[in-house]
Structure formats: C-alpha cells, structure tokens
PDB file of C-alpha atoms in Angstrom:
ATOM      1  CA  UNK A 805     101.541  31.922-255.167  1.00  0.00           C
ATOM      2  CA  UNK A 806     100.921  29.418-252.144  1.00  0.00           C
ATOM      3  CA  UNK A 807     104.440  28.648-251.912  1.00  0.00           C
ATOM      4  CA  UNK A 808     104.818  25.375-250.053  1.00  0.00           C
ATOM      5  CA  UNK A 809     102.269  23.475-248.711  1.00  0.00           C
ATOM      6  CA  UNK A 810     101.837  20.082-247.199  1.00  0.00           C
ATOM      7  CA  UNK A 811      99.163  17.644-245.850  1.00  0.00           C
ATOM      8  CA  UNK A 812      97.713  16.888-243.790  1.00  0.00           C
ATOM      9  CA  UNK A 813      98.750  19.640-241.212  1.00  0.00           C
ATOM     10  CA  UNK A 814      98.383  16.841-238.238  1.00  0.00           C
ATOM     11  CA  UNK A 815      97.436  13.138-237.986  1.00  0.00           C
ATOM     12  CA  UNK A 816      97.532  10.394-235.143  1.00  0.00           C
ATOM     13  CA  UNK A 817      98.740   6.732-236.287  1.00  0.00           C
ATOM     14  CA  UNK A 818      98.661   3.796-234.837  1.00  0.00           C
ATOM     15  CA  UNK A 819     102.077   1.694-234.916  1.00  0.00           C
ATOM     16  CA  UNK A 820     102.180  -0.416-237.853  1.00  0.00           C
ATOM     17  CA  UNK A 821     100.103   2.017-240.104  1.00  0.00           C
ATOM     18  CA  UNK A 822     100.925   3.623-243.152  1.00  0.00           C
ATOM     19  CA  UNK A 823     100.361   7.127-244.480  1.00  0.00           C
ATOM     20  CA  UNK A 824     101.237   9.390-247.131  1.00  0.00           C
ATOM     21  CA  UNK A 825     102.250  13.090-246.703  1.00  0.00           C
ATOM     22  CA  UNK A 826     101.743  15.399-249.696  1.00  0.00           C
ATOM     23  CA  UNK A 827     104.192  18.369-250.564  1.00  0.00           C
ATOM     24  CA  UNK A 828     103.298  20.499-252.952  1.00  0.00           C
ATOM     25  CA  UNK A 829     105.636  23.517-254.553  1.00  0.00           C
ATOM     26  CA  UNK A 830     104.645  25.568-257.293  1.00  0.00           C
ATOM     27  CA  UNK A 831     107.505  28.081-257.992  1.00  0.00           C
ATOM     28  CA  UNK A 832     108.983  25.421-260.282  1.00  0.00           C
ATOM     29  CA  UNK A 833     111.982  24.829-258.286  1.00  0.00           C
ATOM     30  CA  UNK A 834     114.025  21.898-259.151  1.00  0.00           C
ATOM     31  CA  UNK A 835     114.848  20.511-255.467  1.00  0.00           C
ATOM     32  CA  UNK A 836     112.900  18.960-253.139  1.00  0.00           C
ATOM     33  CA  UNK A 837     113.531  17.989-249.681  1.00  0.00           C
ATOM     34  CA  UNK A 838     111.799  16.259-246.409  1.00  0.00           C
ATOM     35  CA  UNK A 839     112.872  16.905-243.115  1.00  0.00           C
ATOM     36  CA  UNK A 840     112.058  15.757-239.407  1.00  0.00           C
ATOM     37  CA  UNK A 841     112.311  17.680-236.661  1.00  0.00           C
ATOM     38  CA  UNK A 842     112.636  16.826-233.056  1.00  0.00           C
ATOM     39  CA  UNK A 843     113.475  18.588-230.029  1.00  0.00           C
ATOM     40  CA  UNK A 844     117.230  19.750-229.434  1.00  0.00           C
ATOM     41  CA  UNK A 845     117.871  17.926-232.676  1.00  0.00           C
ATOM     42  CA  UNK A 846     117.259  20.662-235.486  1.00  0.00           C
ATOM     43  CA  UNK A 847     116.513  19.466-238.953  1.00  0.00           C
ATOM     44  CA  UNK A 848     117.632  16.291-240.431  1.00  0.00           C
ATOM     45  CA  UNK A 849     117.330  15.589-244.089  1.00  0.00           C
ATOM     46  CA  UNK A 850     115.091  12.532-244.850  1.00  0.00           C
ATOM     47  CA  UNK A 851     115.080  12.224-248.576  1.00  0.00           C
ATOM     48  CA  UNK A 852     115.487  14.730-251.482  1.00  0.00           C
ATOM     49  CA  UNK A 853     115.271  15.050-255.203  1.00  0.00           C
ATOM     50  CA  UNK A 854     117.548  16.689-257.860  1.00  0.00           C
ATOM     51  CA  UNK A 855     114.318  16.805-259.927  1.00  0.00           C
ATOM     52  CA  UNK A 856     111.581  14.938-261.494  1.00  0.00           C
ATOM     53  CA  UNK A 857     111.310  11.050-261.444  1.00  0.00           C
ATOM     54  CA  UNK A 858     114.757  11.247-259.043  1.00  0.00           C
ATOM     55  CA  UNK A 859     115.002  10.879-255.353  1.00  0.00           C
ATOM     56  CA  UNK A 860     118.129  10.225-253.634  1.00  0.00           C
ATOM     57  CA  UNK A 861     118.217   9.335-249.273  1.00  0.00           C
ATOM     58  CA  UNK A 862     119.458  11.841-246.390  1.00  0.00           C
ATOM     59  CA  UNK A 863     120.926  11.625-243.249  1.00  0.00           C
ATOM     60  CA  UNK A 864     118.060   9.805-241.644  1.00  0.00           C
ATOM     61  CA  UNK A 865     116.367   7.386-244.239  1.00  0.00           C
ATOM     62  CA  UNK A 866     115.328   4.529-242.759  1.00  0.00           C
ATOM     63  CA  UNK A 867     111.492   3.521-242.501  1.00  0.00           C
ATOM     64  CA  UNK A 868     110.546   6.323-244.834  1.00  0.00           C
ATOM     65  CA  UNK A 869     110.116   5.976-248.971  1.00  0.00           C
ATOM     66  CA  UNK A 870     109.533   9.286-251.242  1.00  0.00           C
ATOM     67  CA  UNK A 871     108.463   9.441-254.737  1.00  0.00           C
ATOM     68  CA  UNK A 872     108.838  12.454-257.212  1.00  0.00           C
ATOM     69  CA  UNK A 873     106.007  11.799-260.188  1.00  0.00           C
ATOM     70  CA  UNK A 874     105.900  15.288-261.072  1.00  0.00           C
ATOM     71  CA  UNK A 875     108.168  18.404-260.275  1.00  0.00           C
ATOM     72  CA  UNK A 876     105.672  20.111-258.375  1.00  0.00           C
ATOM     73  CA  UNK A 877     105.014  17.297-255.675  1.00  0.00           C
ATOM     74  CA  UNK A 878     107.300  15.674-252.969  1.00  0.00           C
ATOM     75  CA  UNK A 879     105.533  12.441-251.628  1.00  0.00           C
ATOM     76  CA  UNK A 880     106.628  11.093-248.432  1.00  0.00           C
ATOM     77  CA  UNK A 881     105.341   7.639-247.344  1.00  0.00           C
ATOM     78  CA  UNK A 882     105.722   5.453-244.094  1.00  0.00           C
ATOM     79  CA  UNK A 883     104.834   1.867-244.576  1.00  0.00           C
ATOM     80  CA  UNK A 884     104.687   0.673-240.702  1.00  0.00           C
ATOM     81  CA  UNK A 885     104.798   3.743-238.447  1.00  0.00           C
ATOM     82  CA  UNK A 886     106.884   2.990-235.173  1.00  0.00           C
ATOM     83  CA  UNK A 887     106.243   5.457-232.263  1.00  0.00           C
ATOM     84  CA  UNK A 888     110.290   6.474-233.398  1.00  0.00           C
ATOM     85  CA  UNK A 889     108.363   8.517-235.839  1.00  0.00           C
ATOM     86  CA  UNK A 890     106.578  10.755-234.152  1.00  0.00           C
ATOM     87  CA  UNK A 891     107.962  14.221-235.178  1.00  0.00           C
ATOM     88  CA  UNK A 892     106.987  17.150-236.970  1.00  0.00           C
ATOM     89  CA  UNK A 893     107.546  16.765-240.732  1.00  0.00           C
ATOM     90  CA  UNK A 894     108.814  19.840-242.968  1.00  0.00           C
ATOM     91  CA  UNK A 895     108.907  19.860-246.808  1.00  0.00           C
ATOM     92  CA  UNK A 896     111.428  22.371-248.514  1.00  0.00           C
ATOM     93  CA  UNK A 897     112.531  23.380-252.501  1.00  0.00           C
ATOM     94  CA  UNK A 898     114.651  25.172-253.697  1.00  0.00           C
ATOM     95  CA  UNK A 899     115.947  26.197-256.916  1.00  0.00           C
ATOM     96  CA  UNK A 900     119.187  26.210-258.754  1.00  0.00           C
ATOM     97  CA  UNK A 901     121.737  28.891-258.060  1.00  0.00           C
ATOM     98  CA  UNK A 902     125.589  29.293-259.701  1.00  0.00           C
ATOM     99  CA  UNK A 903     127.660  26.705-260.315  1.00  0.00           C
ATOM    100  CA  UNK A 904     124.426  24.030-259.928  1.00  0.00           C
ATOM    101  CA  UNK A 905     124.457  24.360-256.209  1.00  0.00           C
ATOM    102  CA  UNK A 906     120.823  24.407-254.820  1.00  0.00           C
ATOM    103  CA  UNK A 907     120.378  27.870-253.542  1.00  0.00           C
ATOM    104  CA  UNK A 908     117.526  29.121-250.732  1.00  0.00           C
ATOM    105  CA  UNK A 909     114.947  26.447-249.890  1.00  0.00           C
ATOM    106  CA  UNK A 910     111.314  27.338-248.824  1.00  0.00           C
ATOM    107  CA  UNK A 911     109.406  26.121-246.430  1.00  0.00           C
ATOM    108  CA  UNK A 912     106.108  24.623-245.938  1.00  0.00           C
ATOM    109  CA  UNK A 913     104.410  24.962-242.732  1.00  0.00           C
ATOM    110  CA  UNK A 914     104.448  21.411-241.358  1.00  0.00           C
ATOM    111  CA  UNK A 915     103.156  18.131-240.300  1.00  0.00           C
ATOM    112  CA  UNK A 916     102.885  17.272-237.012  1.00  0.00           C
ATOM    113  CA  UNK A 917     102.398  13.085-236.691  1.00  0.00           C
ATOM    114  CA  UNK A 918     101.997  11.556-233.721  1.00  0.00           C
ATOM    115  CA  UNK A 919     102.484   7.903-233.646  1.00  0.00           C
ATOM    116  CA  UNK A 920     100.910   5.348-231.111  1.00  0.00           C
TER     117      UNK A 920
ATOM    118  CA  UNK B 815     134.358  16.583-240.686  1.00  0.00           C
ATOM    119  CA  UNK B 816     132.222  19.361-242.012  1.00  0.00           C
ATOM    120  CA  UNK B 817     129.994  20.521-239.209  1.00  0.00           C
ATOM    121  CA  UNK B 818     127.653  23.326-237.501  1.00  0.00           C
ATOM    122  CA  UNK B 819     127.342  24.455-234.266  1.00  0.00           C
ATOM    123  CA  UNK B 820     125.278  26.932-232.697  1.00  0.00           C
ATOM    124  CA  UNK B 821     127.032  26.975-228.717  1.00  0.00           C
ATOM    125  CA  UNK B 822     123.520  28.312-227.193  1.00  0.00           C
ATOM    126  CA  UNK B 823     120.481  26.429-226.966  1.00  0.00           C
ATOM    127  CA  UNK B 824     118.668  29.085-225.601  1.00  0.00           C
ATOM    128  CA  UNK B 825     119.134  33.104-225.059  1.00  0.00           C
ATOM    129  CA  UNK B 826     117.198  35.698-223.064  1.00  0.00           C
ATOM    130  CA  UNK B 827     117.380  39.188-224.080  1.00  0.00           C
ATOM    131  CA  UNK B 828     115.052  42.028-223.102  1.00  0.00           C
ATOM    132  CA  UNK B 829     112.932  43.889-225.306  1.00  0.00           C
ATOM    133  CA  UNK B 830     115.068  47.081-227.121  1.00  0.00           C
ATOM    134  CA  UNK B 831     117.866  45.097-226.300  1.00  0.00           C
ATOM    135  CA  UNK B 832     121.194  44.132-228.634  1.00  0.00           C
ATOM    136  CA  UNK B 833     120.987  40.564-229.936  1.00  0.00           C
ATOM    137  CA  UNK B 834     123.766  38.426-230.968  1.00  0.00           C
ATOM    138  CA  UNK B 835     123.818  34.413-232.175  1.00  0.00           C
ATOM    139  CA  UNK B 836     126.347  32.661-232.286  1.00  0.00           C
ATOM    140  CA  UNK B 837     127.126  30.189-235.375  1.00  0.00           C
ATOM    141  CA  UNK B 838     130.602  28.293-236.159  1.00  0.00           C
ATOM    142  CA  UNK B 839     131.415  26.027-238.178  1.00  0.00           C
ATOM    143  CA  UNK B 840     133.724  23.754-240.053  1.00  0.00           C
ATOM    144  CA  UNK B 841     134.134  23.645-243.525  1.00  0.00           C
ATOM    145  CA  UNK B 842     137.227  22.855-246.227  1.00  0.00           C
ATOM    146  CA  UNK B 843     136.534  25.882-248.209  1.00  0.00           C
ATOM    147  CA  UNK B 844     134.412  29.611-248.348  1.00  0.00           C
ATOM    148  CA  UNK B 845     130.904  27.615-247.477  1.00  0.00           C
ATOM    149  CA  UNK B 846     127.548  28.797-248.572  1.00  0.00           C
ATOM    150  CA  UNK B 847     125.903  30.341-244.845  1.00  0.00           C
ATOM    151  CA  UNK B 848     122.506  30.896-243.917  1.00  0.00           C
ATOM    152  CA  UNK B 849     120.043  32.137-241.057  1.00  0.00           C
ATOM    153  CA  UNK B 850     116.530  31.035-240.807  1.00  0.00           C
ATOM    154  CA  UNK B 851     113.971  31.603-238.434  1.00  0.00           C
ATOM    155  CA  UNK B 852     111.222  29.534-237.482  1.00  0.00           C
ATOM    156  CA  UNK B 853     108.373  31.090-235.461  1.00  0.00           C
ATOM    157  CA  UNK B 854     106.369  29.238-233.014  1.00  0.00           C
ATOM    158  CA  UNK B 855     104.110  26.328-234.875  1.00  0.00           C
ATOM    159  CA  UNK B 856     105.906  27.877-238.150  1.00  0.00           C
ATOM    160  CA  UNK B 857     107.838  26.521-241.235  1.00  0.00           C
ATOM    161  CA  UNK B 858     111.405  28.177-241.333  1.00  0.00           C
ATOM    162  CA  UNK B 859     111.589  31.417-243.570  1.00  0.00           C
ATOM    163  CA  UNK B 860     115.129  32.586-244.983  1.00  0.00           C
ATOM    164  CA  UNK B 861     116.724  35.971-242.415  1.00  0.00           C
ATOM    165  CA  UNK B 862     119.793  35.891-245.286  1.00  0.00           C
ATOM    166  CA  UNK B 863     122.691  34.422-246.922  1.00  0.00           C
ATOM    167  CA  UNK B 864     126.130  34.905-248.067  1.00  0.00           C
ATOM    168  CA  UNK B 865     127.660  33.435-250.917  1.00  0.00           C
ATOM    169  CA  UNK B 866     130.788  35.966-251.131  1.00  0.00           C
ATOM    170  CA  UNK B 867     131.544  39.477-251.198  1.00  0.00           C
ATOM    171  CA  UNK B 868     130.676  42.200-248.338  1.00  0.00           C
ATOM    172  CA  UNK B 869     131.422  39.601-245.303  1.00  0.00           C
ATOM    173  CA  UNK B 870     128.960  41.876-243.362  1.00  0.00           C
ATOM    174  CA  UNK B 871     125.185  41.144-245.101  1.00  0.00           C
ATOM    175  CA  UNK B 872     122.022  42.484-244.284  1.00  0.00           C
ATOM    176  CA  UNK B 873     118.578  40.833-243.838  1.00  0.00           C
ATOM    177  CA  UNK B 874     114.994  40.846-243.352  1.00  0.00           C
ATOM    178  CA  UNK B 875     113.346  41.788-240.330  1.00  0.00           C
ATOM    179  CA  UNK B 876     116.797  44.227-239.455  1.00  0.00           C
ATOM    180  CA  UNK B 877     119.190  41.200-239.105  1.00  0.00           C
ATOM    181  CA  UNK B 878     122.528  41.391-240.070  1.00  0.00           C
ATOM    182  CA  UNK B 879     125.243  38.796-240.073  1.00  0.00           C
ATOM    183  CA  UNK B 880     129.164  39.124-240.430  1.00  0.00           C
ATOM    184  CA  UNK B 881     130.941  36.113-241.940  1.00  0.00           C
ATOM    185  CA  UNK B 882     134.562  35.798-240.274  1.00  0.00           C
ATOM    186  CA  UNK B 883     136.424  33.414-242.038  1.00  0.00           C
ATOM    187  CA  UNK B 884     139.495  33.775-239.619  1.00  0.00           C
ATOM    188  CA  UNK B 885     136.854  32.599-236.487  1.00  0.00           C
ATOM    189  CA  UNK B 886     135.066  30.293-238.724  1.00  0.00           C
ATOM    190  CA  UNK B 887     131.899  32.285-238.078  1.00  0.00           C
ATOM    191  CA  UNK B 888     129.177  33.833-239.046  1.00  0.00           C
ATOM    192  CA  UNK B 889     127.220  35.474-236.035  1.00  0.00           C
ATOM    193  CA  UNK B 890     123.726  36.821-236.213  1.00  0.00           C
ATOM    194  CA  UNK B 891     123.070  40.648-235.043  1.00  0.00           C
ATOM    195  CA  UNK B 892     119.858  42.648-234.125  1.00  0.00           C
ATOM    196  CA  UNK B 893     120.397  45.635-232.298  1.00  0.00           C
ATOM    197  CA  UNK B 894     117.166  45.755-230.782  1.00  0.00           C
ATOM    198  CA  UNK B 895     114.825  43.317-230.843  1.00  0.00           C
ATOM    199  CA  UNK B 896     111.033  43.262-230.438  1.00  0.00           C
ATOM    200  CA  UNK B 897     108.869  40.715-228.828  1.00  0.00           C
ATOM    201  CA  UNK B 898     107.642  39.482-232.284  1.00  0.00           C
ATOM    202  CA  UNK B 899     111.603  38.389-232.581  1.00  0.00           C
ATOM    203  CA  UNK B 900     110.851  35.106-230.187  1.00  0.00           C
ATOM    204  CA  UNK B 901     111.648  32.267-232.280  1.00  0.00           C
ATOM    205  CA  UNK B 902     114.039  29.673-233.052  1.00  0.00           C
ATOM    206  CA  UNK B 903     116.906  30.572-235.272  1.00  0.00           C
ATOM    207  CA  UNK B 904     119.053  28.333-237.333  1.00  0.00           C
ATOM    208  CA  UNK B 905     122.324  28.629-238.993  1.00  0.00           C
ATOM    209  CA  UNK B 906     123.374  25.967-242.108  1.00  0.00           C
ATOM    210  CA  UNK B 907     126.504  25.628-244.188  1.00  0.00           C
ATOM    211  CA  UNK B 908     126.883  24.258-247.362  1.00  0.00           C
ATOM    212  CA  UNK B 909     126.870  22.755-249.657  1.00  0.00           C
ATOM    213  CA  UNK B 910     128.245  19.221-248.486  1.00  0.00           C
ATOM    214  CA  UNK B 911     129.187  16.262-250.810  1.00  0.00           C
ATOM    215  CA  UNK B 912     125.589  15.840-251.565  1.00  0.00           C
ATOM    216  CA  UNK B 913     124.970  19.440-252.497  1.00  0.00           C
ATOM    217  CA  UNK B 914     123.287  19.395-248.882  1.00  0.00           C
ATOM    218  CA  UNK B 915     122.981  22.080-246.127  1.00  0.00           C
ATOM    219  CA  UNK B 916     124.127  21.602-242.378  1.00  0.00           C
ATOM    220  CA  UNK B 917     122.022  22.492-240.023  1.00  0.00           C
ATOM    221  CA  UNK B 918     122.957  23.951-236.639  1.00  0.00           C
ATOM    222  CA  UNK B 919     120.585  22.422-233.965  1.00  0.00           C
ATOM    223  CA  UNK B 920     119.134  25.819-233.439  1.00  0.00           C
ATOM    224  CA  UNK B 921     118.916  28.717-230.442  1.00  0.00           C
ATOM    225  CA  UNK B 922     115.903  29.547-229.124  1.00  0.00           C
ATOM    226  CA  UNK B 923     115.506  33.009-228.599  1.00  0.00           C
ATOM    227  CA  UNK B 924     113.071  34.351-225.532  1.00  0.00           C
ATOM    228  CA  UNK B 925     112.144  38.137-224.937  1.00  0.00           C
ATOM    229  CA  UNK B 926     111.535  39.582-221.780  1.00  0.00           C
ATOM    230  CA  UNK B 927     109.145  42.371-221.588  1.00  0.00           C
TER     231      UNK B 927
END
C-alpha cells in the first residue's frame, strides 16, 4: 500500500498562474482533506469531502477550488496564485469510525509551492 | 469557543532525558484527542488517540498520553527520548460542528546531545 501520496512534491508559480495538486489515497477511506501549513500557524483545513462527488470548504477557503471525481483522489486547484499562497500543502483521509465521526487521518508527504 | 492550545512553541530536552508536552483545550463534551508527529520535511504520522476508557493511553515510538478531564488536558510523555525524537508534535480535538479536528499550532521539540 502507498498510503497517501501527492504531486507534485514542489513547484514554483508565478502570481496569476494556475495549478493542480493531485492526492491520491488508496485504503478506501471515505474522507478527504487539504491542508496548508505555515510557520507558527499549524494546520488549517482548506477543503474536505464526506465522500465521492462531495466537497464541502474549511477554515481557510478562499482562492482554492477541490473536486472529488472518484473516492480515491482529492484534487486541489488554484486558479490565480497570489504570493499569499506560498505554503506547504498536505493531503489527509481518513475513514469512518463509531457513531460516523471520521476517525485517524493519514498523511501524505507534502507539497511545497512557492509562489512569485 | 472550542479551541487547542499547545503553551510551548518550542522545548529543549537532552538526550535520555524525560519529555513532557503540554496540550489543553476547550471543548463542551469528552472530545476525541490526538498526537501527531511530523518529522523534518515529513507528512504527520498518528503517536495515538483516545476516544474513552483508560485516560492514560499508550503509543508508538514509547509515547504515552494521560487525558485529564478535570485540567482539560491531555499531555504527551516520553521518558527518555532519543535524538531521532526531534520533530514537531501536534495535539487536535474533535470532532467540531463539521466533524472537523482542531489543531494545536504545534511544539517543536529539539534534542541536545
């Protein structure tokens, strides 16, 4: 099992570009989740999904879009990157415990973006 | 508000030294708690949980934590840690209204040799 992984692992924008970042899970967990983090800030939830085909917005949503096409992958998009946005970007899932309350997430390793 | 806050930013210990975290928070009920770690360039990888029962649980790595409802905490332990223990650790709550975590804003942990 790879777990979590994401993509790319880095990348340098220019302000005003757009890129995609790729999360992949494939221990068939129902929740998804992005996070940025920034220094002395800890994680703050960006978007996450209940499941397939649902995505619902975080703490921090602005100037970011997600899309859930298929349970195993998390997309998370940036239309115009601002320099705001540079950060290090961490995908999570998790799956289902008691009572419908999501239960450990797991980590992928990370995407650092740097934004110009 | 429901909240979490971990009171050190950063902590020192030396190496075969006792270890302790702090973590409080505030909740309206018995939350879910967690520790992660996240190692240097790393994703963040589960230490443990509690959900309810034993208020004293064990984890990976020869972390234990002791949920104290009176204190509203739920303090991480090591008692001795090893340079390969230099990370950042992070204590959430949950679930909120969302079915959400809360994240403490982490303690960095340094070992001196």
């Amino acid at each position: 099992n790879a777990g979590v992984t994401q993509t790319p692992k880095f990348r340098v924008l220019k302000t005003g570009q757009s890129m995609t970042l790729l999360c992949a899970q494939d221990m068939n967990h129902e929740y998804m989740y992005w996070y940025r983090q920034d220094p002395g800030m800890g994680l703050r939830l960006i978007h996450y999904s209940v499941g397939e085909g649902t995505t619902a917005k975080g703490e921090v949503p602005d100037g970011y879009n997600v899309s859930r096409l298929k349970k195993q992958n998390f997309l998370l998009g940036l239309e115009s990157a601002a320099p705001s946005q540079t950060s290090v970007y961490f995908c999570a899932s998790s799956y289902l415990g008691l009572a419908g309350i999501p239960e450990t997430q797991y980590f992928g390793p990370g995407t650092r973006l740097l934004v110009l | 508000a429901q909240s979490v806050t971990q009171p050190d930013i950063h902590i020192t210990v030396s190496e075969g030294a006792s270890l302790e975290l702090r973590c409080n928070y505030s909740y309206g009920a018995t939350p879910y708690l967690f520790w992660y770690v996240q190692s240097p360039g790393q994703g963040l990888q589960l230490l443990l949980k509690y959900f309810s029962g034993d208020t004293l649980v064990q984890g990976i790595k020869g972390f234990e934590a002791e949920f104290k409802r009176s204190q509203s905490s739920f303090n991480l332990r090591k008692p001795s840690v090893h340079w390969s223990d230099a990370a950042e650790y992070f204590c959430a709550v949950g679930p909120d209204s969302n079915y959400q975590l809360i994240w403490g804003a982490g303690t960095k942990l340094i070992i001196k040799p």
